[in-house]
mmCIF file of C-alpha atoms and ligand atoms in Angstrom:
data_model
loop_
_atom_site.group_PDB
_atom_site.id
_atom_site.type_symbol
_atom_site.label_atom_id
_atom_site.label_comp_id
_atom_site.label_asym_id
_atom_site.label_seq_id
_atom_site.Cartn_x
_atom_site.Cartn_y
_atom_site.Cartn_z
ATOM 1 C CA MET F 30 13.252 -27.444 14.073
ATOM 2 C CA SER F 31 13.691 -23.662 13.819
ATOM 3 C CA LYS F 32 12.097 -21.403 16.416
ATOM 4 C CA ARG F 33 10.635 -18.085 15.253
ATOM 5 C CA LYS F 34 9.212 -15.402 17.500
ATOM 6 C CA ILE F 35 6.857 -12.995 15.748
ATOM 7 C CA ALA F 36 5.134 -9.817 16.961
ATOM 8 C CA VAL F 37 1.644 -9.785 15.450
ATOM 9 C CA ILE F 38 -0.307 -6.536 15.047
ATOM 10 C CA ARG F 39 -3.625 -7.197 13.335
ATOM 11 C CA GLY F 40 -4.667 -3.542 13.423
ATOM 12 C CA ASP F 41 -8.026 -2.526 12.007
ATOM 13 C CA GLY F 42 -10.745 -3.561 9.591
ATOM 14 C CA ILE F 43 -9.854 -6.431 7.294
ATOM 15 C CA GLY F 44 -6.374 -6.491 8.876
ATOM 16 C CA VAL F 45 -7.906 -8.497 11.703
ATOM 17 C CA GLU F 46 -9.499 -10.987 9.319
ATOM 18 C CA VAL F 47 -6.652 -11.540 6.871
ATOM 19 C CA VAL F 48 -3.996 -11.883 9.590
ATOM 20 C CA GLY F 49 -6.103 -14.692 11.114
ATOM 21 C CA GLU F 50 -5.971 -16.590 7.829
ATOM 22 C CA ALA F 51 -2.266 -15.951 7.341
ATOM 23 C CA LEU F 52 -1.457 -17.283 10.831
ATOM 24 C CA LYS F 53 -3.416 -20.420 9.951
ATOM 25 C CA VAL F 54 -1.263 -20.900 6.846
ATOM 26 C CA LEU F 55 1.982 -20.133 8.702
ATOM 27 C CA GLU F 56 1.071 -22.726 11.365
ATOM 28 C CA ALA F 57 0.393 -25.309 8.652
ATOM 29 C CA ALA F 58 3.686 -24.499 6.908
ATOM 30 C CA GLY F 59 5.512 -24.657 10.237
ATOM 31 C CA ALA F 60 4.114 -28.112 10.981
ATOM 32 C CA LYS F 61 5.245 -29.412 7.582
ATOM 33 C CA HIS F 62 8.610 -27.690 7.427
ATOM 34 C CA GLY F 63 9.851 -27.744 10.994
ATOM 35 C CA ILE F 64 9.187 -24.192 12.178
ATOM 36 C CA GLU F 65 8.029 -23.664 15.742
ATOM 37 C CA TRP F 66 6.194 -20.343 15.829
ATOM 38 C CA THR F 67 5.557 -18.062 18.772
ATOM 39 C CA PHE F 68 2.995 -15.438 17.779
ATOM 40 C CA ASP F 69 2.673 -12.676 20.375
ATOM 41 C CA GLU F 70 -0.313 -10.476 19.615
ATOM 42 C CA PHE F 71 -0.262 -6.735 20.261
ATOM 43 C CA PRO F 72 -3.732 -5.146 20.299
ATOM 44 C CA TRP F 73 -2.503 -1.817 18.895
ATOM 45 C CA SER F 74 -5.224 -0.419 16.670
ATOM 46 C CA SER F 75 -7.818 2.330 16.377
ATOM 47 C CA GLN F 76 -9.764 0.630 19.187
ATOM 48 C CA TYR F 77 -6.641 0.793 21.374
ATOM 49 C CA TYR F 78 -6.444 4.513 20.527
ATOM 50 C CA ARG F 79 -10.046 5.083 21.599
ATOM 51 C CA GLU F 80 -9.277 3.402 24.926
ATOM 52 C CA HIS F 81 -5.798 4.811 25.622
ATOM 53 C CA GLY F 82 -5.526 8.013 23.580
ATOM 54 C CA GLN F 83 -2.535 6.627 21.695
ATOM 55 C CA MET F 84 -2.007 3.936 19.078
ATOM 56 C CA MET F 85 0.605 2.062 21.123
ATOM 57 C CA PRO F 86 2.303 2.567 24.487
ATOM 58 C CA ASP F 87 5.200 5.031 24.770
ATOM 59 C CA ASP F 88 7.683 2.155 24.711
ATOM 60 C CA GLY F 89 5.755 0.318 21.968
ATOM 61 C CA VAL F 90 8.548 0.219 19.417
ATOM 62 C CA ASP F 91 10.989 -1.030 22.081
ATOM 63 C CA GLN F 92 8.619 -3.887 22.900
ATOM 64 C CA LEU F 93 9.013 -5.091 19.305
ATOM 65 C CA ARG F 94 12.785 -4.871 19.129
ATOM 66 C CA ASP F 95 13.670 -8.430 20.150
ATOM 67 C CA TYR F 96 11.278 -10.196 17.796
ATOM 68 C CA ASP F 97 12.478 -12.016 14.687
ATOM 69 C CA ALA F 98 9.911 -10.080 12.642
ATOM 70 C CA ILE F 99 6.750 -8.001 12.883
ATOM 71 C CA PHE F 100 3.621 -9.199 11.068
ATOM 72 C CA LEU F 101 1.055 -6.466 10.575
ATOM 73 C CA GLY F 102 -2.382 -6.364 8.947
ATOM 74 C CA ALA F 103 -3.495 -2.799 8.294
ATOM 75 C CA VAL F 104 -4.313 0.328 10.254
ATOM 76 C CA GLY F 105 -6.935 3.005 9.715
ATOM 77 C CA GLN F 106 -10.584 3.673 10.587
ATOM 78 C CA PRO F 107 -12.870 6.273 9.027
ATOM 79 C CA ASP F 108 -13.759 7.919 12.378
ATOM 80 C CA ILE F 109 -10.142 8.750 13.285
ATOM 81 C CA GLN F 110 -7.963 10.904 11.070
ATOM 82 C CA ASP F 111 -5.417 8.810 9.193
ATOM 83 C CA HIS F 112 -2.459 10.988 10.145
ATOM 84 C CA ILE F 113 -3.114 10.090 13.789
ATOM 85 C CA THR F 114 -3.405 6.347 13.299
ATOM 86 C CA LEU F 115 -0.569 5.985 10.802
ATOM 87 C CA ASN F 116 1.840 8.439 12.407
ATOM 88 C CA GLY F 117 1.131 6.767 15.741
ATOM 89 C CA LEU F 118 2.040 3.228 14.720
ATOM 90 C CA LEU F 119 3.081 2.202 11.231
ATOM 91 C CA LEU F 120 5.363 5.048 10.188
ATOM 92 C CA PRO F 121 7.337 5.256 13.480
ATOM 93 C CA ILE F 122 8.008 1.504 13.306
ATOM 94 C CA ARG F 123 9.339 1.789 9.740
ATOM 95 C CA ARG F 124 11.539 4.733 10.678
ATOM 96 C CA THR F 125 12.814 3.666 14.119
ATOM 97 C CA PHE F 126 13.806 0.253 12.828
ATOM 98 C CA ASP F 127 15.376 1.845 9.739
ATOM 99 C CA GLN F 128 13.309 -0.367 7.440
ATOM 100 C CA PHE F 129 14.487 1.641 4.499
ATOM 101 C CA VAL F 130 13.521 -0.878 1.829
ATOM 102 C CA CYS F 131 9.924 -1.564 0.904
ATOM 103 C CA GLU F 132 9.762 -4.463 -1.561
ATOM 104 C CA ARG F 133 6.553 -4.861 -3.518
ATOM 105 C CA PRO F 134 6.297 -7.532 -6.220
ATOM 106 C CA SER F 135 3.631 -7.173 -8.941
ATOM 107 C CA ILE F 136 3.045 -10.463 -10.678
ATOM 108 C CA LEU F 137 0.172 -11.560 -12.892
ATOM 109 C CA PHE F 138 -0.396 -15.127 -11.689
ATOM 110 C CA PRO F 139 -1.986 -17.903 -13.772
ATOM 111 C CA GLY F 140 -5.717 -18.009 -13.089
ATOM 112 C CA VAL F 141 -5.985 -14.253 -12.537
ATOM 113 C CA THR F 142 -7.514 -11.915 -15.120
ATOM 114 C CA SER F 143 -5.869 -8.521 -15.436
ATOM 115 C CA PRO F 144 -8.180 -5.574 -16.136
ATOM 116 C CA LEU F 145 -5.735 -4.833 -18.971
ATOM 117 C CA SER F 146 -6.786 -6.688 -22.099
ATOM 118 C CA GLY F 147 -4.669 -9.395 -23.662
ATOM 119 C CA LYS F 148 -2.300 -9.973 -20.740
ATOM 120 C CA LYS F 149 -1.065 -13.516 -20.196
ATOM 121 C CA PRO F 150 0.322 -14.960 -16.937
ATOM 122 C CA TYR F 151 3.637 -13.347 -16.015
ATOM 123 C CA ASP F 152 3.318 -10.637 -18.700
ATOM 124 C CA VAL F 153 3.465 -8.440 -15.620
ATOM 125 C CA ASP F 154 6.336 -9.510 -13.382
ATOM 126 C CA MET F 155 8.097 -6.643 -11.702
ATOM 127 C CA LEU F 156 9.542 -5.706 -8.365
ATOM 128 C CA VAL F 157 9.080 -2.193 -7.047
ATOM 129 C CA ILE F 158 11.733 -1.095 -4.568
ATOM 130 C CA ARG F 159 10.297 1.805 -2.619
ATOM 131 C CA GLU F 160 12.384 4.060 -0.378
ATOM 132 C CA ASN F 161 10.679 3.733 2.980
ATOM 133 C CA THR F 162 12.099 6.085 5.611
ATOM 134 C CA GLU F 163 12.626 9.555 4.150
ATOM 135 C CA GLY F 164 11.739 11.618 1.100
ATOM 136 C CA GLU F 165 8.185 12.900 1.048
ATOM 137 C CA TYR F 166 7.462 10.930 4.277
ATOM 138 C CA SER F 167 10.163 12.601 6.371
ATOM 139 C CA GLY F 168 7.487 13.973 8.658
ATOM 140 C CA MET F 169 9.066 17.408 9.016
ATOM 141 C CA GLY F 170 6.848 20.426 8.951
ATOM 142 C CA GLY F 171 4.164 22.235 10.827
ATOM 143 C CA PHE F 172 1.299 24.689 10.823
ATOM 144 C CA MET F 173 1.455 28.415 11.295
ATOM 145 C CA TYR F 174 -1.678 30.366 12.268
ATOM 146 C CA GLU F 175 -3.401 27.009 12.753
ATOM 147 C CA GLY F 176 -7.127 27.141 12.114
ATOM 148 C CA GLN F 177 -7.027 30.807 11.104
ATOM 149 C CA PRO F 178 -7.827 32.203 7.657
ATOM 150 C CA ASP F 179 -4.137 32.862 6.968
ATOM 151 C CA GLU F 180 -3.088 29.362 7.931
ATOM 152 C CA VAL F 181 0.168 28.001 6.451
ATOM 153 C CA ALA F 182 1.158 24.333 6.259
ATOM 154 C CA VAL F 183 4.739 23.294 5.530
ATOM 155 C CA GLN F 184 5.636 19.671 4.719
ATOM 156 C CA THR F 185 9.272 19.120 3.906
ATOM 157 C CA ALA F 186 10.560 16.297 1.721
ATOM 158 C CA ALA F 187 14.090 15.421 2.835
ATOM 159 C CA PHE F 188 16.287 13.430 0.468
ATOM 160 C CA THR F 189 19.741 12.473 1.691
ATOM 161 C CA ARG F 190 22.577 11.255 -0.500
ATOM 162 C CA ARG F 191 22.964 8.274 1.828
ATOM 163 C CA GLY F 192 19.235 7.511 1.653
ATOM 164 C CA CYS F 193 19.135 7.706 -2.144
ATOM 165 C CA GLU F 194 22.320 5.702 -2.517
ATOM 166 C CA ARG F 195 21.361 2.810 -0.310
ATOM 167 C CA ILE F 196 17.926 2.270 -1.863
ATOM 168 C CA ILE F 197 19.201 2.598 -5.435
ATOM 169 C CA ARG F 198 22.062 0.196 -4.721
ATOM 170 C CA TYR F 199 19.574 -2.252 -3.185
ATOM 171 C CA ALA F 200 17.522 -2.090 -6.412
ATOM 172 C CA PHE F 201 20.568 -2.916 -8.555
ATOM 173 C CA GLU F 202 21.452 -5.817 -6.264
ATOM 174 C CA ALA F 203 17.847 -7.071 -6.521
ATOM 175 C CA ALA F 204 17.974 -6.823 -10.327
ATOM 176 C CA SER F 205 21.230 -8.760 -10.469
ATOM 177 C CA LYS F 206 19.612 -11.627 -8.528
ATOM 178 C CA ARG F 207 16.418 -11.743 -10.590
ATOM 179 C CA ASN F 208 15.881 -14.008 -13.519
ATOM 180 C CA LYS F 209 14.580 -11.341 -15.859
ATOM 181 C CA GLN F 210 15.835 -8.595 -18.168
ATOM 182 C CA LYS F 211 18.331 -7.282 -15.583
ATOM 183 C CA HIS F 212 16.914 -3.822 -15.941
ATOM 184 C CA VAL F 213 16.336 -1.052 -13.398
ATOM 185 C CA THR F 214 13.935 1.826 -13.999
ATOM 186 C CA SER F 215 14.386 4.921 -11.867
ATOM 187 C CA ILE F 216 11.302 7.025 -11.159
ATOM 188 C CA THR F 217 11.925 10.734 -11.066
ATOM 189 C CA LYS F 218 10.285 14.138 -11.299
ATOM 190 C CA SER F 219 13.365 16.264 -11.710
ATOM 191 C CA ASN F 220 11.645 18.409 -14.324
ATOM 192 C CA ALA F 221 9.670 20.051 -11.508
ATOM 193 C CA LEU F 222 11.460 19.064 -8.292
ATOM 194 C CA GLY F 223 14.813 20.594 -9.112
ATOM 195 C CA TYR F 224 16.619 19.726 -5.884
ATOM 196 C CA SER F 225 15.423 16.468 -4.348
ATOM 197 C CA MET F 226 14.925 14.613 -7.600
ATOM 198 C CA VAL F 227 18.124 16.017 -9.098
ATOM 199 C CA LEU F 228 20.053 14.481 -6.188
ATOM 200 C CA TRP F 229 18.114 11.265 -6.814
ATOM 201 C CA ASP F 230 18.981 11.311 -10.563
ATOM 202 C CA ARG F 231 22.655 12.042 -9.946
ATOM 203 C CA THR F 232 22.870 9.240 -7.410
ATOM 204 C CA PHE F 233 21.160 6.832 -9.785
ATOM 205 C CA GLU F 234 23.661 7.719 -12.492
ATOM 206 C CA GLU F 235 26.613 7.183 -10.135
ATOM 207 C CA VAL F 236 25.402 3.874 -8.701
ATOM 208 C CA SER F 237 24.509 2.504 -12.143
ATOM 209 C CA GLY F 238 28.218 2.855 -13.052
ATOM 210 C CA ASP F 239 28.948 0.026 -10.607
ATOM 211 C CA TYR F 240 26.563 -2.327 -12.451
ATOM 212 C CA PRO F 241 27.632 -2.349 -16.126
ATOM 213 C CA ASP F 242 25.629 -5.531 -16.853
ATOM 214 C CA ILE F 243 22.327 -4.017 -15.782
ATOM 215 C CA SER F 244 20.519 -1.776 -18.254
ATOM 216 C CA THR F 245 18.669 1.283 -16.984
ATOM 217 C CA ASN F 246 16.215 3.982 -17.857
ATOM 218 C CA SER F 247 14.663 6.887 -16.049
ATOM 219 C CA LEU F 248 10.988 7.803 -16.236
ATOM 220 C CA LEU F 249 9.070 10.770 -14.921
ATOM 221 C CA ILE F 250 6.451 9.615 -12.418
ATOM 222 C CA ASP F 251 3.528 10.792 -14.547
ATOM 223 C CA ALA F 252 4.798 8.896 -17.587
ATOM 224 C CA ALA F 253 5.584 5.886 -15.388
ATOM 225 C CA CYS F 254 1.935 5.747 -14.225
ATOM 226 C CA MET F 255 0.965 5.665 -17.888
ATOM 227 C CA ASP F 256 3.458 2.911 -18.763
ATOM 228 C CA PHE F 257 2.419 0.751 -15.783
ATOM 229 C CA ILE F 258 -0.913 0.529 -17.589
ATOM 230 C CA ARG F 259 0.162 0.825 -21.224
ATOM 231 C CA LYS F 260 3.149 -1.574 -21.196
ATOM 232 C CA PRO F 261 3.741 -3.095 -17.759
ATOM 233 C CA GLU F 262 5.770 -5.907 -19.357
ATOM 234 C CA SER F 263 8.568 -3.388 -19.971
ATOM 235 C CA PHE F 264 9.423 -3.237 -16.244
ATOM 236 C CA ASP F 265 11.740 -5.502 -14.272
ATOM 237 C CA VAL F 266 12.987 -3.699 -11.134
ATOM 238 C CA VAL F 267 11.628 -0.225 -10.446
ATOM 239 C CA VAL F 268 13.174 2.063 -7.829
ATOM 240 C CA ALA F 269 11.173 4.981 -6.495
ATOM 241 C CA SER F 270 10.943 7.462 -3.666
ATOM 242 C CA ASN F 271 8.564 6.900 -0.778
ATOM 243 C CA LEU F 272 5.485 8.629 -2.199
ATOM 244 C CA PHE F 273 6.028 7.683 -5.828
ATOM 245 C CA GLY F 274 6.563 4.055 -4.803
ATOM 246 C CA ASP F 275 3.390 4.136 -2.724
ATOM 247 C CA ILE F 276 1.282 5.338 -5.640
ATOM 248 C CA LEU F 277 2.856 3.088 -8.261
ATOM 249 C CA THR F 278 2.333 -0.045 -6.180
ATOM 250 C CA ASP F 279 -1.435 0.453 -5.983
ATOM 251 C CA ILE F 280 -1.386 0.549 -9.789
ATOM 252 C CA GLY F 281 0.877 -2.517 -9.775
ATOM 253 C CA ALA F 282 -1.641 -4.302 -7.541
ATOM 254 C CA VAL F 283 -4.699 -3.553 -9.561
ATOM 255 C CA ILE F 284 -3.206 -4.441 -12.968
ATOM 256 C CA THR F 285 -2.263 -7.841 -11.539
ATOM 257 C CA GLY F 286 -5.801 -8.551 -10.408
ATOM 258 C CA SER F 287 -6.491 -7.047 -6.993
ATOM 259 C CA MET F 288 -5.244 -5.166 -3.965
ATOM 260 C CA GLY F 289 -6.010 -8.464 -2.272
ATOM 261 C CA LEU F 290 -3.020 -10.131 -3.961
ATOM 262 C CA ALA F 291 -0.324 -7.509 -3.404
ATOM 263 C CA SER F 292 2.326 -8.549 -0.898
ATOM 264 C CA SER F 293 4.870 -6.211 0.655
ATOM 265 C CA ALA F 294 7.780 -6.167 3.079
ATOM 266 C CA ASN F 295 9.604 -3.420 4.970
ATOM 267 C CA PHE F 296 13.203 -4.511 5.373
ATOM 268 C CA ASP F 297 16.116 -3.367 7.434
ATOM 269 C CA PRO F 298 18.617 -5.234 5.241
ATOM 270 C CA THR F 299 21.362 -4.831 7.866
ATOM 271 C CA ARG F 300 19.219 -7.087 10.139
ATOM 272 C CA GLU F 301 20.114 -4.904 13.104
ATOM 273 C CA ASN F 302 16.371 -4.372 13.664
ATOM 274 C CA PRO F 303 13.363 -6.569 12.967
ATOM 275 C CA SER F 304 11.768 -6.186 9.545
ATOM 276 C CA MET F 305 8.013 -5.699 9.220
ATOM 277 C CA PHE F 306 5.699 -7.591 6.898
ATOM 278 C CA GLU F 307 2.378 -6.002 5.891
ATOM 279 C CA PRO F 308 0.494 -6.178 2.603
ATOM 280 C CA THR F 309 0.173 -3.210 0.252
ATOM 281 C CA HIS F 310 -3.539 -2.781 0.932
ATOM 282 C CA GLY F 311 -5.199 -0.997 3.835
ATOM 283 C CA SER F 312 -7.964 -1.819 6.290
ATOM 284 C CA ALA F 313 -10.673 -1.617 3.577
ATOM 285 C CA PRO F 314 -13.509 -0.290 5.754
ATOM 286 C CA ASP F 315 -15.897 -0.737 2.811
ATOM 287 C CA ILE F 316 -15.737 -4.538 3.087
ATOM 288 C CA ALA F 317 -14.520 -5.090 6.680
ATOM 289 C CA GLY F 318 -16.234 -7.582 8.975
ATOM 290 C CA GLN F 319 -18.107 -9.371 6.200
ATOM 291 C CA GLY F 320 -15.744 -12.184 5.277
ATOM 292 C CA LEU F 321 -15.233 -10.598 1.838
ATOM 293 C CA ALA F 322 -11.537 -9.728 2.081
ATOM 294 C CA ASN F 323 -9.023 -11.662 0.045
ATOM 295 C CA PRO F 324 -6.393 -13.011 2.484
ATOM 296 C CA MET F 325 -3.886 -13.887 -0.264
ATOM 297 C CA ALA F 326 -1.920 -10.617 -0.025
ATOM 298 C CA GLN F 327 -1.406 -11.176 3.693
ATOM 299 C CA ILE F 328 -0.542 -14.841 3.119
ATOM 300 C CA LEU F 329 1.990 -14.024 0.377
ATOM 301 C CA THR F 330 3.403 -11.356 2.698
ATOM 302 C CA GLY F 331 3.768 -14.145 5.256
ATOM 303 C CA ALA F 332 5.755 -16.098 2.664
ATOM 304 C CA MET F 333 8.075 -13.096 2.259
ATOM 305 C CA MET F 334 8.571 -13.139 6.038
ATOM 306 C CA VAL F 335 9.304 -16.864 6.052
ATOM 307 C CA ARG F 336 11.854 -16.411 3.254
ATOM 308 C CA HIS F 337 13.503 -13.519 5.107
ATOM 309 C CA LEU F 338 13.812 -15.754 8.177
ATOM 310 C CA GLY F 339 15.647 -18.323 6.065
ATOM 311 C CA ASP F 340 12.970 -21.012 5.740
ATOM 312 C CA GLU F 341 13.053 -21.191 1.943
ATOM 313 C CA ALA F 342 11.192 -24.485 1.503
ATOM 314 C CA ALA F 343 8.281 -23.300 3.644
ATOM 315 C CA ALA F 344 8.117 -19.998 1.733
ATOM 316 C CA ASP F 345 8.085 -21.872 -1.593
ATOM 317 C CA ALA F 346 5.309 -24.143 -0.305
ATOM 318 C CA ILE F 347 3.099 -21.215 0.743
ATOM 319 C CA GLU F 348 3.548 -19.467 -2.592
ATOM 320 C CA ALA F 349 2.856 -22.694 -4.491
ATOM 321 C CA SER F 350 -0.318 -23.274 -2.518
ATOM 322 C CA VAL F 351 -1.641 -19.770 -3.235
ATOM 323 C CA LYS F 352 -0.840 -20.204 -6.926
ATOM 324 C CA SER F 353 -2.603 -23.539 -7.100
ATOM 325 C CA VAL F 354 -5.768 -22.160 -5.440
ATOM 326 C CA LEU F 355 -5.700 -19.309 -7.976
ATOM 327 C CA GLU F 356 -5.195 -21.634 -10.899
ATOM 328 C CA VAL F 357 -7.951 -24.060 -9.873
ATOM 329 C CA GLY F 358 -10.163 -20.983 -9.530
ATOM 330 C CA GLU F 359 -12.921 -22.588 -7.446
ATOM 331 C CA LEU F 360 -12.279 -20.808 -4.150
ATOM 332 C CA LEU F 361 -11.797 -17.127 -4.856
ATOM 333 C CA THR F 362 -13.052 -14.063 -3.021
ATOM 334 C CA PRO F 363 -15.312 -11.513 -4.794
ATOM 335 C CA ASP F 364 -12.422 -9.197 -5.771
ATOM 336 C CA LEU F 365 -11.247 -12.036 -8.062
ATOM 337 C CA GLY F 366 -14.734 -12.808 -9.332
ATOM 338 C CA GLY F 367 -15.530 -15.640 -6.909
ATOM 339 C CA SER F 368 -17.911 -16.052 -4.004
ATOM 340 C CA ALA F 369 -15.694 -17.750 -1.409
ATOM 341 C CA SER F 370 -15.182 -16.239 2.043
ATOM 342 C CA THR F 371 -11.958 -14.997 3.593
ATOM 343 C CA SER F 372 -11.729 -18.075 5.798
ATOM 344 C CA GLY F 373 -12.728 -20.417 2.956
ATOM 345 C CA VAL F 374 -9.709 -19.218 0.991
ATOM 346 C CA GLY F 375 -7.436 -19.407 4.050
ATOM 347 C CA ASP F 376 -8.550 -22.989 4.735
ATOM 348 C CA ALA F 377 -7.965 -23.987 1.108
ATOM 349 C CA ILE F 378 -4.431 -22.562 1.083
ATOM 350 C CA ALA F 379 -3.562 -24.134 4.453
ATOM 351 C CA GLY F 380 -5.091 -27.467 3.423
ATOM 352 C CA ASN F 381 -3.273 -27.522 0.109
ATOM 353 C CA LEU F 382 0.234 -26.990 1.469
ATOM 354 C CA ALA F 383 2.947 -29.388 0.394
HETATM 355 P P1 LIG H 26 -7.544 0.023 0.943
HETATM 356 O O1 LIG H 26 -6.341 -0.646 0.383
HETATM 357 O O2 LIG H 26 -7.912 -0.328 2.325
HETATM 358 O O3 LIG H 26 -8.792 -0.267 -0.007
HETATM 359 C C1 LIG H 26 -8.837 0.148 -1.380
HETATM 360 C C2 LIG H 26 -9.843 -0.729 -2.149
HETATM 361 O O4 LIG H 26 -9.302 -2.035 -2.312
HETATM 362 C C3 LIG H 26 -11.172 -0.901 -1.423
HETATM 363 O O5 LIG H 26 -12.210 -0.933 -2.355
HETATM 364 C C4 LIG H 26 -11.033 -2.256 -0.747
HETATM 365 O O6 LIG H 26 -12.249 -2.926 -0.520
HETATM 366 C C5 LIG H 26 -10.144 -3.011 -1.719
HETATM 367 N N1 LIG H 26 -9.297 -3.994 -1.021
HETATM 368 C C6 LIG H 26 -8.207 -3.716 -0.265
HETATM 369 N N2 LIG H 26 -7.699 -4.843 0.243
HETATM 370 C C7 LIG H 26 -8.483 -5.846 -0.174
HETATM 371 C C8 LIG H 26 -8.480 -7.262 0.042
HETATM 372 N N3 LIG H 26 -7.539 -7.865 0.796
HETATM 373 N N4 LIG H 26 -9.457 -8.004 -0.536
HETATM 374 C C9 LIG H 26 -10.380 -7.432 -1.310
HETATM 375 N N5 LIG H 26 -10.445 -6.096 -1.563
HETATM 376 C C10 LIG H 26 -9.509 -5.314 -0.989
HETATM 377 O O7 LIG H 26 -7.295 1.592 0.789
HETATM 378 P P2 LIG H 26 -8.135 2.835 1.363
HETATM 379 O O8 LIG H 26 -9.591 2.534 1.283
HETATM 380 O O9 LIG H 26 -7.571 3.997 0.674
HETATM 381 O O10 LIG H 26 -7.696 2.932 2.880
HETATM 382 C C11 LIG H 26 -8.472 2.445 3.972
HETATM 383 C C12 LIG H 26 -7.725 2.722 5.268
HETATM 384 O O11 LIG H 26 -6.532 1.933 5.318
HETATM 385 C C13 LIG H 26 -7.259 4.178 5.422
HETATM 386 O O12 LIG H 26 -7.417 4.493 6.779
HETATM 387 C C14 LIG H 26 -5.790 4.139 5.042
HETATM 388 O O13 LIG H 26 -5.040 5.154 5.614
HETATM 389 C C15 LIG H 26 -5.412 2.782 5.566
HETATM 390 N N6 LIG H 26 -4.246 2.152 4.935
HETATM 391 C C16 LIG H 26 -3.448 1.435 5.777
HETATM 392 C C17 LIG H 26 -2.394 0.717 5.273
HETATM 393 C C18 LIG H 26 -1.551 -0.057 6.229
HETATM 394 O O14 LIG H 26 -1.813 -0.059 7.409
HETATM 395 N N7 LIG H 26 -0.539 -0.749 5.783
HETATM 396 C C19 LIG H 26 -2.164 0.681 3.882
HETATM 397 C C20 LIG H 26 -3.012 1.420 3.047
HETATM 398 C C21 LIG H 26 -4.085 2.139 3.574
HETATM 399 C C1 LIG H 27 1.143 1.774 2.237
HETATM 400 C C2 LIG H 27 0.168 2.727 2.875
HETATM 401 C C3 LIG H 27 0.891 3.640 3.857
HETATM 402 C C4 LIG H 27 1.966 4.400 3.102
HETATM 403 C C5 LIG H 27 -0.029 4.627 4.584
HETATM 404 C C6 LIG H 27 -1.137 3.918 5.281
HETATM 405 C C7 LIG H 27 0.709 5.533 5.514
HETATM 406 O O1 LIG H 27 -0.539 3.443 1.909
HETATM 407 O O2 LIG H 27 1.864 1.071 2.952
HETATM 408 O O3 LIG H 27 1.148 1.690 1.001
HETATM 409 O O4 LIG H 27 1.669 5.382 2.405
HETATM 410 O O5 LIG H 27 3.122 4.006 3.222
HETATM 411 MN MN1 LIG H 28 -0.217 2.717 -0.119
#
């Protein structure tokens, strides 16, 4: 029996609903595969902000430090500006815990129809490795003459050699472990961003020298957006800066069926700090509170957490159960063309676990 202690932050909107379903599935997997879970819930959310004037207590990040992992739904509500909610919770956790790797798989599963015509299962099967702590998200900047007609806003993108090197190296390591083409695509924009992306390109070139068996190419972000749609089968591992990776992974989600299927993990690969598991999608205020959200992204994110914690058989079982519900096709939420509810899908996946 392994004991796992998890900090759970449901957050806002559909985050609350899909985390509930994922916990159900994790409990079922734990019972079958010998994992004893402790789920400690933290009510940090937009509602918490309305009550306390901050998204989490001053020592919030410290309260999470001793957990095996953090399991988060999504944060964001239309009545509070996003920079307040996200800079008050999600982004500080990623940065303080040095979760510099964001892994986002994009896989077209059997039973799912891609909006791209003629795509068969697994025609899309790629892993985007997104830099997660610096770059365009460094959070450095400010306003001058705030609110006045001559107002100036400065937002600095900081790229460090160390930051570029460690994420690019991680991508090569990931490619060497995958069962695919053994190919890494670097996403750049060094035609316009002649400092940050030039450092990125140079680092990519240097690191690739250590991996002679892995083929590479480099694509400008605009062309990469086009190729994600035009020929997604050409990608294996993709490595991108924080903002470029963010944008590309929404495309990766939608070409593989839905935002509601796109799992994601924020890793500190050194394991000095807890890693955080949250799907690619947000709080989806347009469908929140109606039982319409697809919980599969959160559940597959749970499987990534289980795998990270070393419980491989349980992770395999969760993934297999999601795939079988997709393939049978009888219990799907509206984003996948069905009429099942969030909890109906959660129950089916939990009930189906081997
Ligand atoms: P979103 O991902 O919440 O929604 C985009 C579209 O995808 C919507 O039409 C939504 O209904 C649909 N969708 C998303 N998840 C779905 C699911 N599980 N099942 C079915 N359909 C789903 O993006 P948005 O609307 O741009 O952002 C809403 C809020 O979420 C904003 O406040 C944003 O800042 C925040 N956000 C938070 C996170 C996070 O906390 N990790 C991630 C992204 C966006
Ligand atoms: C994501 C989200 C976040 C990001 C937002 C909510 C800050 O879009 O995880 O993809 O840009 O990292
Ligand atoms: Mn995003």
